[in-house]
PDB file of C-alpha atoms and ligand atoms in Angstrom:
ATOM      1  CA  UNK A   1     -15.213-261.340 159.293  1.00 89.00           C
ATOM      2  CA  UNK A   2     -17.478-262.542 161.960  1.00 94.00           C
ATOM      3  CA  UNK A   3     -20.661-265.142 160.970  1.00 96.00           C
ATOM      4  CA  UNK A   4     -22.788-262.328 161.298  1.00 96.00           C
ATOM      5  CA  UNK A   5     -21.639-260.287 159.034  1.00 96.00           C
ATOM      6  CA  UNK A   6     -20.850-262.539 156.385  1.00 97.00           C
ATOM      7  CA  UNK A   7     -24.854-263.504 156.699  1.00 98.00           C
ATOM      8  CA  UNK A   8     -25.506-259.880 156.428  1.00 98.00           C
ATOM      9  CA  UNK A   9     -24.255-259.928 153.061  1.00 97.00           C
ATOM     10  CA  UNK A  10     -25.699-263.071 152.045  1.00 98.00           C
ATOM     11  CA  UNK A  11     -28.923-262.078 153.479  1.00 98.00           C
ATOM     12  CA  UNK A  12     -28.780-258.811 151.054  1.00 98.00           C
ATOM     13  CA  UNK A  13     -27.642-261.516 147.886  1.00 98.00           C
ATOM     14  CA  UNK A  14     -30.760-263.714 148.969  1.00 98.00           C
ATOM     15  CA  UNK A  15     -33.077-259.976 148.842  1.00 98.00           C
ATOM     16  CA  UNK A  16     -31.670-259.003 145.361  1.00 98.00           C
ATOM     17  CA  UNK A  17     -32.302-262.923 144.116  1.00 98.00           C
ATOM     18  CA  UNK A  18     -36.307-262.567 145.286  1.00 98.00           C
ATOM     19  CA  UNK A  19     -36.505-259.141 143.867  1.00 98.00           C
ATOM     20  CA  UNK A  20     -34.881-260.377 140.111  1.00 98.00           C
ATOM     21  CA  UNK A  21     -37.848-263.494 140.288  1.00 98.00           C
ATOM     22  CA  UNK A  22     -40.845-261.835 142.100  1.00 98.00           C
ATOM     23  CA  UNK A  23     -40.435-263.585 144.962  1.00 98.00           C
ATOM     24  CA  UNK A  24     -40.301-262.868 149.025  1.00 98.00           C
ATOM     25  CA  UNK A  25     -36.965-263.220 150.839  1.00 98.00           C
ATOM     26  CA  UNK A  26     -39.739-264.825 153.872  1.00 98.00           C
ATOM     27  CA  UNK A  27     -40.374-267.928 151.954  1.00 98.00           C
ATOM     28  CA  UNK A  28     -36.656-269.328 151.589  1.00 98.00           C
ATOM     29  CA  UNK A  29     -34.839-270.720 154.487  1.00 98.00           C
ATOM     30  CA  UNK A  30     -31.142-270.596 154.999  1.00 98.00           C
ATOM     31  CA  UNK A  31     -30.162-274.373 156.317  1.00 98.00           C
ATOM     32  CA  UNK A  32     -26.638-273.542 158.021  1.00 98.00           C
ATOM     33  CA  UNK A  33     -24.333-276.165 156.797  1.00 98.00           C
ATOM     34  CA  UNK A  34     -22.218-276.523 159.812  1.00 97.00           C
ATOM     35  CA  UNK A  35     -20.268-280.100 158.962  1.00 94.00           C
ATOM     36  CA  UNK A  36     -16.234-279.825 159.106  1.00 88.00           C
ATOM     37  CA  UNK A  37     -17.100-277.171 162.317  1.00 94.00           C
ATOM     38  CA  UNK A  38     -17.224-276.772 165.153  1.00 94.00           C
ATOM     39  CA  UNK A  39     -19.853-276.206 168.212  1.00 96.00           C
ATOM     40  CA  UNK A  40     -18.811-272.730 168.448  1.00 96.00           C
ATOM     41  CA  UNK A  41     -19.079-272.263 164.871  1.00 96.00           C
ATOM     42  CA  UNK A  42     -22.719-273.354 165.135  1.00 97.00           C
ATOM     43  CA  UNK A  43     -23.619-271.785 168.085  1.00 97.00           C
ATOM     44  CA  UNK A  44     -22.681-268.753 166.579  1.00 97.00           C
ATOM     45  CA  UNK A  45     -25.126-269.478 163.441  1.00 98.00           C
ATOM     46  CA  UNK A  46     -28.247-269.900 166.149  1.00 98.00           C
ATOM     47  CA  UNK A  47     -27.063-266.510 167.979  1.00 98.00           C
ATOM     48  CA  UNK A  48     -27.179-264.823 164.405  1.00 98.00           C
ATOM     49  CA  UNK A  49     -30.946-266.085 164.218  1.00 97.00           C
ATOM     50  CA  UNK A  50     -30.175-269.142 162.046  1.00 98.00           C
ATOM     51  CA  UNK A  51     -32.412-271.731 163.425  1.00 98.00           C
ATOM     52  CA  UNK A  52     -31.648-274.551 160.469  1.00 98.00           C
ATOM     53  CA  UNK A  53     -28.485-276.467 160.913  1.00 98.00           C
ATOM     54  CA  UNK A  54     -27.662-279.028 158.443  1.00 98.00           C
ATOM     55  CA  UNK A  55     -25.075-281.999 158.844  1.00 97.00           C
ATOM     56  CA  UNK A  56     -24.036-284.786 157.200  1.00 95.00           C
ATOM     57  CA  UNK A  57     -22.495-287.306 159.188  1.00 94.00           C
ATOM     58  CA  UNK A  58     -23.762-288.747 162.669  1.00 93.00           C
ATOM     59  CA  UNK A  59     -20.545-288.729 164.221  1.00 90.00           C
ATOM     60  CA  UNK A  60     -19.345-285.269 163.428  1.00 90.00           C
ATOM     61  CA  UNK A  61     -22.417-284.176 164.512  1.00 94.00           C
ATOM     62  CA  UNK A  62     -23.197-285.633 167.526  1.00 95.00           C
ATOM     63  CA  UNK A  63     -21.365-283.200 170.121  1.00 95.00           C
ATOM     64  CA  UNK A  64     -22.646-280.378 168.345  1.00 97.00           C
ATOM     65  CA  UNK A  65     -26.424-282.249 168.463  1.00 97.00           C
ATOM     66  CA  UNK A  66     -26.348-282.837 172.345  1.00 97.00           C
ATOM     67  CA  UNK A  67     -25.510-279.517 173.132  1.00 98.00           C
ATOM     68  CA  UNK A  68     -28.003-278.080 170.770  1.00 98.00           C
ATOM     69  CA  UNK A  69     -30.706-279.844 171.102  1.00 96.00           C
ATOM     70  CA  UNK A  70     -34.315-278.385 170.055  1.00 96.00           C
ATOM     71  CA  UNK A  71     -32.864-274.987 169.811  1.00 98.00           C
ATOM     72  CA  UNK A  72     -32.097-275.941 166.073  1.00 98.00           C
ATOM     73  CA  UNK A  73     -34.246-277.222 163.267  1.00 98.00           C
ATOM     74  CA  UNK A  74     -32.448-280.510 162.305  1.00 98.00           C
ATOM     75  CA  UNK A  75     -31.614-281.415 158.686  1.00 98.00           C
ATOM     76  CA  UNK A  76     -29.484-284.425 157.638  1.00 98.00           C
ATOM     77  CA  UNK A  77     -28.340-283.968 154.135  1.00 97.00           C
ATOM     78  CA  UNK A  78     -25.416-286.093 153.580  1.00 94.00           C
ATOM     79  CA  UNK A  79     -26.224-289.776 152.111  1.00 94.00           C
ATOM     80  CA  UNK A  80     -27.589-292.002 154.524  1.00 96.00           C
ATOM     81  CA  UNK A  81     -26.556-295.622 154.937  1.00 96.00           C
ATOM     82  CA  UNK A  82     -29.622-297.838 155.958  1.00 97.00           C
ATOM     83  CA  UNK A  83     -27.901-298.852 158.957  1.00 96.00           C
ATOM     84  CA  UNK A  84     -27.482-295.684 159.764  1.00 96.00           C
ATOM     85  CA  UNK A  85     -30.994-294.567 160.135  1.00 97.00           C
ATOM     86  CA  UNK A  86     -31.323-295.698 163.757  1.00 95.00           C
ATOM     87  CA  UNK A  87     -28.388-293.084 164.804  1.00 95.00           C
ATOM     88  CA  UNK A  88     -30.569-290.202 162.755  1.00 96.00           C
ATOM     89  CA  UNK A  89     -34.108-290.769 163.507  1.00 96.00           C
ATOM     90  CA  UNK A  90     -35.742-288.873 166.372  1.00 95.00           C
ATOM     91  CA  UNK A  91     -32.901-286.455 165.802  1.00 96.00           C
ATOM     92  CA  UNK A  92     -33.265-284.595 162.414  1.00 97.00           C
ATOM     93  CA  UNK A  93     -36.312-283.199 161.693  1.00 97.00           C
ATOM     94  CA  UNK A  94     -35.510-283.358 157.922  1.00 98.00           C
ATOM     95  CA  UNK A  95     -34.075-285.837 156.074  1.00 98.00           C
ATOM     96  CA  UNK A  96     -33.180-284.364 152.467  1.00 98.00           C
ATOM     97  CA  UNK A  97     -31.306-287.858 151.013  1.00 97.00           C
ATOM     98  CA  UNK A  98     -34.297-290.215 150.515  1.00 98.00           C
ATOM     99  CA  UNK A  99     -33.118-291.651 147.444  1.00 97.00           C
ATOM    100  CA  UNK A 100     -34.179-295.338 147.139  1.00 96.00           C
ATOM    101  CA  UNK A 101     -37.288-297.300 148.761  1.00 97.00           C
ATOM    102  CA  UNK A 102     -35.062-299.579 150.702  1.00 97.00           C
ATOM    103  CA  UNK A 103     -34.321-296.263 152.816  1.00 98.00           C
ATOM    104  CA  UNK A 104     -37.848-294.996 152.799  1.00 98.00           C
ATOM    105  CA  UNK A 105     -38.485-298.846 154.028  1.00 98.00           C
ATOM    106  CA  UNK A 106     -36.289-298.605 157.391  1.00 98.00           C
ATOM    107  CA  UNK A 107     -37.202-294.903 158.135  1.00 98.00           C
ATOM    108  CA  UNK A 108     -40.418-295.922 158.261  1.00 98.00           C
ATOM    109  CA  UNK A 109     -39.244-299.309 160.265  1.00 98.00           C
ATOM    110  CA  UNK A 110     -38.072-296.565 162.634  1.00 98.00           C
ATOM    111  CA  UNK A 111     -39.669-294.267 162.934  1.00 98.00           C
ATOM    112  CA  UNK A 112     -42.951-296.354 163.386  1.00 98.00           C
ATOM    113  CA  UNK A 113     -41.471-297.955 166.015  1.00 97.00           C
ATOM    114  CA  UNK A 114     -41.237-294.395 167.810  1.00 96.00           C
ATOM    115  CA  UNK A 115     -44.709-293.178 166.905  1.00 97.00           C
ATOM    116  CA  UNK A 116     -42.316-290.344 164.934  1.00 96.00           C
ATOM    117  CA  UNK A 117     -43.319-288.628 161.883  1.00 96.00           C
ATOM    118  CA  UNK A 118     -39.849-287.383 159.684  1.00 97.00           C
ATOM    119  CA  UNK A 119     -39.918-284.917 157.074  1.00 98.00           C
ATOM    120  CA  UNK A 120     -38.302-286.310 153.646  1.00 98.00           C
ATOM    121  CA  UNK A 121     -37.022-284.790 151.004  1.00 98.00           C
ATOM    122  CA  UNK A 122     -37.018-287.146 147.889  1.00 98.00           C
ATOM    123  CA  UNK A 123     -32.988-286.538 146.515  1.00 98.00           C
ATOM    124  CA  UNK A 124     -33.315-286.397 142.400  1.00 97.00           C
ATOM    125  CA  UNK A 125     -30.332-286.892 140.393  1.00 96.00           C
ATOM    126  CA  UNK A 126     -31.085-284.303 137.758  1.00 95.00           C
ATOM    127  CA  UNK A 127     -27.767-283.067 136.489  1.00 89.00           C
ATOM    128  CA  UNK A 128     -26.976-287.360 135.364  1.00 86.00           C
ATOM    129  CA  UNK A 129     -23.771-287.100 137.043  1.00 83.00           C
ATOM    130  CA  UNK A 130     -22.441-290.685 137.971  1.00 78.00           C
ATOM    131  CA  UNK A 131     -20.783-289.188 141.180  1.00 73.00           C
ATOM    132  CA  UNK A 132     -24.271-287.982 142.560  1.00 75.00           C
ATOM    133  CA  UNK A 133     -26.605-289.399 144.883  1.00 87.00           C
ATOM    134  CA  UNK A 134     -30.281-289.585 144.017  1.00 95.00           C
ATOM    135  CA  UNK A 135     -32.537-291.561 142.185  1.00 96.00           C
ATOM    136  CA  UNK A 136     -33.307-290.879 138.431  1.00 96.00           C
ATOM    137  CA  UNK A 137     -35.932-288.181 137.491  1.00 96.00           C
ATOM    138  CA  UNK A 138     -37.933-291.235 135.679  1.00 96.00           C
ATOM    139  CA  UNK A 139     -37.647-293.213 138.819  1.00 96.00           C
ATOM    140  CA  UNK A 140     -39.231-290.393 140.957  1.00 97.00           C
ATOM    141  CA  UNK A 141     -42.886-290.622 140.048  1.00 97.00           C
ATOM    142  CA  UNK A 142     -43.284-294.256 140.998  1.00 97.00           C
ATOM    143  CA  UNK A 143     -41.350-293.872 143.887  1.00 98.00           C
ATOM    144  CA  UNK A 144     -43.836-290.838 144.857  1.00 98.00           C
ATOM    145  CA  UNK A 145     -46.580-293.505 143.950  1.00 97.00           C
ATOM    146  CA  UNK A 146     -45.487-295.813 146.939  1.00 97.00           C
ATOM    147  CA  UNK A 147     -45.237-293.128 149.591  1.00 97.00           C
ATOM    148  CA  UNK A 148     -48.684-294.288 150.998  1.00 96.00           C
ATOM    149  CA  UNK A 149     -46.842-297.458 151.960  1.00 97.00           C
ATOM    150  CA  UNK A 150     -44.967-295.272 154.546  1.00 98.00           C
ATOM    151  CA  UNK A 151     -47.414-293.290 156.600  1.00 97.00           C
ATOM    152  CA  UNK A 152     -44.985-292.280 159.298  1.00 98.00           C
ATOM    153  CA  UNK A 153     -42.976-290.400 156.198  1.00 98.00           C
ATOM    154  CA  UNK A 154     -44.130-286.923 155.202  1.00 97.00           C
ATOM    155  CA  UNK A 155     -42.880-286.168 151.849  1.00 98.00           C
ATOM    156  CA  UNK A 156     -41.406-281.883 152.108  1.00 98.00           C
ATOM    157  CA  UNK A 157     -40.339-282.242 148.844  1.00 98.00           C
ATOM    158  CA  UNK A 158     -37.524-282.853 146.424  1.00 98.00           C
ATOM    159  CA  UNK A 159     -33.905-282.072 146.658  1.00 98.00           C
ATOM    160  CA  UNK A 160     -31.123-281.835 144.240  1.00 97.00           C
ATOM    161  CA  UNK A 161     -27.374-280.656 144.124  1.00 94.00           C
ATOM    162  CA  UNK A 162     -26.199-279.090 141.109  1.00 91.00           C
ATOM    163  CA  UNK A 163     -22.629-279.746 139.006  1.00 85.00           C
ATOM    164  CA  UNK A 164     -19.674-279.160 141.157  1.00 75.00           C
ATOM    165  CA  UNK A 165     -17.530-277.263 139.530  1.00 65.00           C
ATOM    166  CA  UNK A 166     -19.957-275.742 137.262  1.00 62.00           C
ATOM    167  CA  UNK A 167     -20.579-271.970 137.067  1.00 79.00           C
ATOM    168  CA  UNK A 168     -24.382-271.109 138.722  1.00 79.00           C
ATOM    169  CA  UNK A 169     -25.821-270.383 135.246  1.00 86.00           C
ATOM    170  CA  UNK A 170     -24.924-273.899 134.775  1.00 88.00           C
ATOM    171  CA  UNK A 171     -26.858-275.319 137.353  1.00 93.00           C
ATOM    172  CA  UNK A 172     -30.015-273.094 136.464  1.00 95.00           C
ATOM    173  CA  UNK A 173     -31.693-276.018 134.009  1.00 95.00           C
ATOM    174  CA  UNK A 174     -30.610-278.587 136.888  1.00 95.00           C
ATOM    175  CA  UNK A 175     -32.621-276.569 139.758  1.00 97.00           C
ATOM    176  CA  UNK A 176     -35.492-275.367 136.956  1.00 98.00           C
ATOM    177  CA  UNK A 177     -36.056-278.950 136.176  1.00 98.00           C
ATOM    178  CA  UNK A 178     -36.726-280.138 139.632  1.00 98.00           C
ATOM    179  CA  UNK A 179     -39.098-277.405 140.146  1.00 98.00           C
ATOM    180  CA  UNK A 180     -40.936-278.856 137.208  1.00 98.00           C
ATOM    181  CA  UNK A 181     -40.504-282.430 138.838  1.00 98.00           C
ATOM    182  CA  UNK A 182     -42.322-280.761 141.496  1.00 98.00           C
ATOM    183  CA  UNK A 183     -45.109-279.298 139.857  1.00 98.00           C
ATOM    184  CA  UNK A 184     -45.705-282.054 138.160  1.00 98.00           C
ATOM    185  CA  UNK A 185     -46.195-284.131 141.096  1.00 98.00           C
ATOM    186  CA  UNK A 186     -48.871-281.941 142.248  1.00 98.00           C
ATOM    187  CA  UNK A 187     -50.443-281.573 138.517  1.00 98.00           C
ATOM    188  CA  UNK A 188     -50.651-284.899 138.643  1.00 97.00           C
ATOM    189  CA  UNK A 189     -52.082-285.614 142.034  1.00 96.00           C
ATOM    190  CA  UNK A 190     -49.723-288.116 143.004  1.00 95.00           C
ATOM    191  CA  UNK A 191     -50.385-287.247 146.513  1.00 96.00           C
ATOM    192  CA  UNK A 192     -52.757-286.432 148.960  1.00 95.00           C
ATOM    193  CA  UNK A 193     -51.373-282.971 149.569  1.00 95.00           C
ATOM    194  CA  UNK A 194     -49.583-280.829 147.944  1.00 97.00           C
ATOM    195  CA  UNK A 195     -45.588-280.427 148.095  1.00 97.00           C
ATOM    196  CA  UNK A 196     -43.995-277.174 148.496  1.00 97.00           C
ATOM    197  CA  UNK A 197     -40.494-277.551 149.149  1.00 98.00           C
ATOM    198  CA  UNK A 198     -37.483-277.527 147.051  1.00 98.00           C
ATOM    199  CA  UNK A 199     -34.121-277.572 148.617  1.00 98.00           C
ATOM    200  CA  UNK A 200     -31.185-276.623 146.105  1.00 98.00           C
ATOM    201  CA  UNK A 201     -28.539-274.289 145.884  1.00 97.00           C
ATOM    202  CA  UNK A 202     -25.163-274.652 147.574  1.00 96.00           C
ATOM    203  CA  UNK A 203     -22.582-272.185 148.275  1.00 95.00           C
ATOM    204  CA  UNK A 204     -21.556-271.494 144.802  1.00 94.00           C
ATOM    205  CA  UNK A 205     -25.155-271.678 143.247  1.00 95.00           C
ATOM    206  CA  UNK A 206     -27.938-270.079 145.736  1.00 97.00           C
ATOM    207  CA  UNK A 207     -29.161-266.978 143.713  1.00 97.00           C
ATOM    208  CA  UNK A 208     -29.536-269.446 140.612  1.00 96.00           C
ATOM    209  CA  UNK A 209     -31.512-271.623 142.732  1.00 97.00           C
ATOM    210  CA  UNK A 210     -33.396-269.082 144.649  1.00 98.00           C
ATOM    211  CA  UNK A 211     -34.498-267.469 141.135  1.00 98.00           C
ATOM    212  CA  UNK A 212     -35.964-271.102 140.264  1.00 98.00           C
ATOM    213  CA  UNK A 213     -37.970-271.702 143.243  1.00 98.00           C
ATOM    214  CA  UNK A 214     -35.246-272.645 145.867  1.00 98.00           C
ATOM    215  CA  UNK A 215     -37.604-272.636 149.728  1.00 98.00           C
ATOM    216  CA  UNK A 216     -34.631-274.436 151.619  1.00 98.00           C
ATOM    217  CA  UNK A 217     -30.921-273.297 150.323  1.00 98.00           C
ATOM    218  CA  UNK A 218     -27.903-275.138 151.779  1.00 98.00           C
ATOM    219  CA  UNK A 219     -25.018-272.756 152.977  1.00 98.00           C
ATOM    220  CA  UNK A 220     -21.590-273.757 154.536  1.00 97.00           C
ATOM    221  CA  UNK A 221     -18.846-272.321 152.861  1.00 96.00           C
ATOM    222  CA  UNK A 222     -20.039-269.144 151.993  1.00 96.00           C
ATOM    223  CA  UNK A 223     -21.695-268.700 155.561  1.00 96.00           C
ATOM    224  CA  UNK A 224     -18.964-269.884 157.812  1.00 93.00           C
ATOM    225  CA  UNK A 225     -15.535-269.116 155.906  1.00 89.00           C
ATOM    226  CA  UNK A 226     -16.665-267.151 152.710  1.00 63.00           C
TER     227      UNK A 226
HETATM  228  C1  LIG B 301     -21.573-279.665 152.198  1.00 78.63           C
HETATM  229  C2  LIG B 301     -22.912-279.587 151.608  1.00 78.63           C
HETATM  230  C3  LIG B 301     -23.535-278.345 151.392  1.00 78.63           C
HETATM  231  C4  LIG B 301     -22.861-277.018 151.646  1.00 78.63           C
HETATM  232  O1  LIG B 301     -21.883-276.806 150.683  1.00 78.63           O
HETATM  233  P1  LIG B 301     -21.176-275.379 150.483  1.00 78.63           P
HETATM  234  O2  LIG B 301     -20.773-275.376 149.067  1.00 78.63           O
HETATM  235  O3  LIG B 301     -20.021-275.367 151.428  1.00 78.63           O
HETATM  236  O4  LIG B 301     -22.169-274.321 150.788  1.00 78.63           O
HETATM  237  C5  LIG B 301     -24.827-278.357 150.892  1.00 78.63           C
HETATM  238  N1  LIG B 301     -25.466-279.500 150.608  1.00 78.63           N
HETATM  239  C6  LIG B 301     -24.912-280.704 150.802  1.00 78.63           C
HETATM  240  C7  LIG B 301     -25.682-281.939 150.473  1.00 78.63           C
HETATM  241  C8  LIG B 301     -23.615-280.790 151.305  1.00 78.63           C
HETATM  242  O5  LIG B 301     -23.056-281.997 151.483  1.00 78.63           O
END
């Protein structure tokens, strides 16, 4: 099965997901998780009208970046090292791992420096695994608190990943509850605009998450060997 038509059926999965929960296939974005492939593989994504690539390591992704270029939307959703931000920024338009202040301290070190502004997605450890990344749900609101302190950063909004090895009715109160975490940030006024963006659902998991509010859903797997 080629790419294309694997994302034909996805596409029709993502359709029936909106349709169960009211909501319009328009407003979720497939990020093509193209790690552990290759530059054909992702080339192939773009020529199937993906325009979202999402990687996770700087060195795997390099090639495939320099050849690419600004025909892809960039997202970096593997965890990020603080000495690593220097190899990232300029280069991903999104970074979805923002999960402690010393991080949101050197991106906006950074990206200062570069008169850049970076897209962030705040990375929530709902599900209390020890193995996750993210910061604690109660951490999140003071951490949302401090974001003035880093005017080159534009919070998107919040990101999660679910269980591994969980079914996806499993993961629904994990993906429900950061949707709340989001609302709740705007209830609460914690910023001085409004956050949209949830990015959740994996492979395994993206109808779940697309019925509670997914807007960015993270596909390798399924998308390029499913
Ligand atoms: C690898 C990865 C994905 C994609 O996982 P699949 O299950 O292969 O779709 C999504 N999000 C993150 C953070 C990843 O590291």
């Amino acid at each position: 099965m080629t790419l294309e038509s694997r994302l034909e059926g996805i596409r029709a999965r993502i359709e029936a997901a909106c349709r169960r929960s009211g909501r319009k296939p328009e407003d979720i974005t497939i990020i093509a998780v193209t790690k552990y492939t290759t530059l054909e593989v992702a080339e192939e994504a773009l020529a199937a009208g993906l325009t979202h690539i999402g990687e996770n390591r700087w060195q795997d992704v390099k090639p495939k970046w320099e050849a690419i270029g600004d025909r892809a939307v960039w997202h970096f959703i593997g965890s990020l090292q603080t000495n690593k931000v220097k190899d990232v920024i300029g280069k991903f338009d999104y970074i979805h791992s923002v999960d402690r202040l010393a991080l949101a301290e050197e991106l906006e070190k950074k990206a200062a420096a570069r008169e850049l502004s970076v897209n962030v997605f705040l990375q929530v450890n709902v599900s209390g695994e020890e193995s996750k990344h993210g910061m604690e749900p109660e951490e999140l609101e003071e951490f949302v608190g401090r974001m003035g302190e880093f005017p080159h950063l534009r919070m998107a909004g919040l990101m999660t990943m679910a269980p591994y090895d969980a079914d996806s009715e499993a993961a629904r109160p994990v993906f429900r509850k950061l949707r709340e975490l989001r609302d709740g940030i705007n209830a609460k006024g914690l910023l001085p605009y409004e956050i949209k963006d949830l990015s959740m659902g994996m492979s395994g998991d993206f109808e779940t998450a697309i019925e509670e509010g997914a807007t960015y859903i993270r596909l390798g797997t399924v998308l390029v060997s499913g």
